[in-house]
PDB file of C-alpha atoms in Angstrom:
ATOM      1  CA  MET E 176       0.000   0.000   0.000  1.00 38.00           C
ATOM      2  CA  ALA E 177       2.835   2.418   0.803  1.00 48.00           C
ATOM      3  CA  VAL E 178       4.304   2.037  -2.686  1.00 53.00           C
ATOM      4  CA  GLN E 179       0.913   2.810  -4.246  1.00 54.00           C
ATOM      5  CA  THR E 180       0.575   5.892  -2.054  1.00 62.00           C
ATOM      6  CA  LYS E 181       4.027   7.162  -3.034  1.00 64.00           C
ATOM      7  CA  THR E 182       3.375   6.508  -6.706  1.00 72.00           C
ATOM      8  CA  ALA E 183       0.009   8.273  -6.531  1.00 79.00           C
ATOM      9  CA  SER E 184       1.516  11.231  -4.666  1.00 83.00           C
ATOM     10  CA  PHE E 185       4.305  11.628  -7.209  1.00 84.00           C
ATOM     11  CA  ALA E 186       1.818  11.224 -10.054  1.00 85.00           C
ATOM     12  CA  ALA E 187      -0.267  14.036  -8.565  1.00 89.00           C
ATOM     13  CA  LEU E 188       2.787  16.316  -8.371  1.00 91.00           C
ATOM     14  CA  SER E 189       3.755  15.349 -11.888  1.00 91.00           C
ATOM     15  CA  ASP E 190       0.250  16.108 -13.171  1.00 92.00           C
ATOM     16  CA  CYS E 191       0.303  19.457 -11.415  1.00 93.00           C
ATOM     17  CA  PHE E 192       3.763  20.674 -12.426  1.00 96.00           C
ATOM     18  CA  SER E 193       5.182  18.753 -15.420  1.00 95.00           C
ATOM     19  CA  ALA E 194       3.651  20.910 -18.150  1.00 95.00           C
ATOM     20  CA  ASP E 195       4.810  24.159 -16.521  1.00 96.00           C
ATOM     21  CA  LEU E 196       8.288  22.793 -15.819  1.00 96.00           C
ATOM     22  CA  ALA E 197       8.714  21.440 -19.351  1.00 96.00           C
ATOM     23  CA  ALA E 198       7.520  24.750 -20.807  1.00 95.00           C
ATOM     24  CA  LEU E 199      10.288  26.571 -18.934  1.00 94.00           C
ATOM     25  CA  ILE E 200      12.856  24.715 -21.027  1.00 94.00           C
ATOM     26  CA  GLY E 201      10.808  24.474 -24.231  1.00 93.00           C
ATOM     27  CA  ASP E 202      10.212  20.750 -23.877  1.00 93.00           C
ATOM     28  CA  GLU E 203       7.194  18.479 -23.821  1.00 92.00           C
ATOM     29  CA  PRO E 204       6.094  17.047 -20.477  1.00 92.00           C
ATOM     30  CA  PRO E 205       6.949  13.375 -20.049  1.00 90.00           C
ATOM     31  CA  ARG E 206       4.150  10.881 -20.537  1.00 89.00           C
ATOM     32  CA  ASP E 207       5.503   8.633 -17.802  1.00 86.00           C
ATOM     33  CA  THR E 208       4.417   9.805 -14.346  1.00 80.00           C
ATOM     34  CA  SER E 209       6.836   7.602 -12.405  1.00 88.00           C
ATOM     35  CA  PRO E 210       8.663   9.274  -9.516  1.00 91.00           C
ATOM     36  CA  ASN E 211      12.066   8.921 -11.170  1.00 92.00           C
ATOM     37  CA  THR E 212      10.857  10.435 -14.443  1.00 93.00           C
ATOM     38  CA  PHE E 213       9.394  13.409 -12.602  1.00 94.00           C
ATOM     39  CA  ILE E 214      12.578  13.928 -10.571  1.00 95.00           C
ATOM     40  CA  ASP E 215      14.602  13.751 -13.805  1.00 96.00           C
ATOM     41  CA  LEU E 216      12.440  16.499 -15.310  1.00 96.00           C
ATOM     42  CA  VAL E 217      12.877  18.715 -12.248  1.00 97.00           C
ATOM     43  CA  GLU E 218      16.651  18.157 -12.389  1.00 97.00           C
ATOM     44  CA  ARG E 219      16.814  19.025 -16.116  1.00 96.00           C
ATOM     45  CA  VAL E 220      14.892  22.238 -15.571  1.00 96.00           C
ATOM     46  CA  ARG E 221      17.032  23.084 -12.534  1.00 96.00           C
ATOM     47  CA  ASN E 222      20.196  22.651 -14.584  1.00 96.00           C
ATOM     48  CA  VAL E 223      18.965  24.778 -17.497  1.00 94.00           C
ATOM     49  CA  LEU E 224      17.731  27.591 -15.269  1.00 94.00           C
ATOM     50  CA  GLY E 225      20.921  27.445 -13.204  1.00 92.00           C
ATOM     51  CA  MET E 226      22.985  28.243 -16.292  1.00 91.00           C
ATOM     52  CA  ALA E 227      20.994  31.400 -17.011  1.00 87.00           C
ATOM     53  CA  SER E 228      22.583  34.721 -16.181  1.00 84.00           C
ATOM     54  CA  ILE E 229      19.273  36.145 -14.991  1.00 88.00           C
ATOM     55  CA  GLY E 230      18.914  36.297 -11.221  1.00 88.00           C
ATOM     56  CA  ALA E 231      15.290  35.168 -11.175  1.00 91.00           C
ATOM     57  CA  MET E 232      16.173  32.043 -13.160  1.00 91.00           C
ATOM     58  CA  GLN E 233      18.997  31.230 -10.773  1.00 92.00           C
ATOM     59  CA  ASP E 234      16.635  31.725  -7.829  1.00 94.00           C
ATOM     60  CA  ALA E 235      14.155  29.362  -9.474  1.00 96.00           C
ATOM     61  CA  SER E 236      16.974  26.862  -9.969  1.00 95.00           C
ATOM     62  CA  GLU E 237      17.733  26.981  -6.249  1.00 96.00           C
ATOM     63  CA  ASP E 238      14.087  26.275  -5.444  1.00 97.00           C
ATOM     64  CA  LEU E 239      14.165  23.338  -7.848  1.00 97.00           C
ATOM     65  CA  ASP E 240      17.322  22.059  -6.194  1.00 97.00           C
ATOM     66  CA  SER E 241      15.498  22.036  -2.859  1.00 97.00           C
ATOM     67  CA  ALA E 242      12.516  20.324  -4.486  1.00 97.00           C
ATOM     68  CA  VAL E 243      14.768  17.577  -5.871  1.00 97.00           C
ATOM     69  CA  SER E 244      16.158  16.954  -2.400  1.00 97.00           C
ATOM     70  CA  TYR E 245      12.685  16.678  -0.878  1.00 96.00           C
ATOM     71  CA  LEU E 246      11.418  14.461  -3.708  1.00 96.00           C
ATOM     72  CA  THR E 247      14.407  12.145  -3.449  1.00 95.00           C
ATOM     73  CA  ASP E 248      14.045  11.905   0.323  1.00 94.00           C
ATOM     74  CA  ALA E 249      10.323  11.179  -0.071  1.00 92.00           C
ATOM     75  CA  LEU E 250      11.104   8.116  -2.202  1.00 89.00           C
ATOM     76  CA  ALA E 251      12.871   6.462   0.724  1.00 87.00           C
ATOM     77  CA  SER E 252      10.757   7.856   3.543  1.00 86.00           C
ATOM     78  CA  SER E 253       8.152   6.327   5.755  1.00 79.00           C
ATOM     79  CA  ASP E 254       4.533   7.227   5.049  1.00 75.00           C
ATOM     80  CA  GLY E 255       4.448   9.731   7.900  1.00 76.00           C
ATOM     81  CA  ASP E 256       7.509  11.616   6.678  1.00 87.00           C
ATOM     82  CA  GLN E 257       6.544  11.358   3.028  1.00 88.00           C
ATOM     83  CA  ARG E 258       3.564  13.655   3.363  1.00 86.00           C
ATOM     84  CA  SER E 259       5.603  16.527   4.805  1.00 91.00           C
ATOM     85  CA  LEU E 260       8.503  16.004   2.374  1.00 94.00           C
ATOM     86  CA  LEU E 261       6.158  16.128  -0.601  1.00 93.00           C
ATOM     87  CA  ALA E 262       4.456  19.208   0.818  1.00 93.00           C
ATOM     88  CA  TRP E 263       7.830  20.965   0.999  1.00 96.00           C
ATOM     89  CA  ALA E 264       8.643  19.812  -2.535  1.00 96.00           C
ATOM     90  CA  HIS E 265       5.281  21.160  -3.711  1.00 96.00           C
ATOM     91  CA  THR E 266       6.051  24.548  -2.157  1.00 97.00           C
ATOM     92  CA  HIS E 267       9.477  24.758  -3.814  1.00 97.00           C
ATOM     93  CA  LEU E 268       8.108  23.651  -7.193  1.00 97.00           C
ATOM     94  CA  HIS E 269       5.360  26.254  -7.016  1.00 97.00           C
ATOM     95  CA  ASP E 270       7.805  28.988  -5.973  1.00 97.00           C
ATOM     96  CA  ALA E 271      10.276  28.059  -8.718  1.00 97.00           C
ATOM     97  CA  ILE E 272       7.660  28.249 -11.448  1.00 96.00           C
ATOM     98  CA  ALA E 273       6.304  31.543 -10.112  1.00 96.00           C
ATOM     99  CA  THR E 274       9.812  33.012  -9.925  1.00 95.00           C
ATOM    100  CA  ALA E 275      10.789  31.840 -13.420  1.00 93.00           C
ATOM    101  CA  ASN E 276       7.658  33.268 -14.969  1.00 88.00           C
TER     102      ASN E 276
END
């Protein structure tokens, strides 16, 4: 049951943020909603934005870096910790997209 919960939680984050994240780098959102695919997308966007010379893009990259840490930790966490880790990741993903736009 815990694996299903984690997969569903990551799928929900992916559904919520993948299109906006992919648009930031001019890419299509991935069709696969697996946790690793979503984390890979966040990392790619983080890397692209981090190379920009615009301060807002670098700030967004830092938020995405934090989100990657929380997402990665959530993969290996207990159910109780997972909820708070994903909430923090959600906050950083939201902030990064808002900052980059």
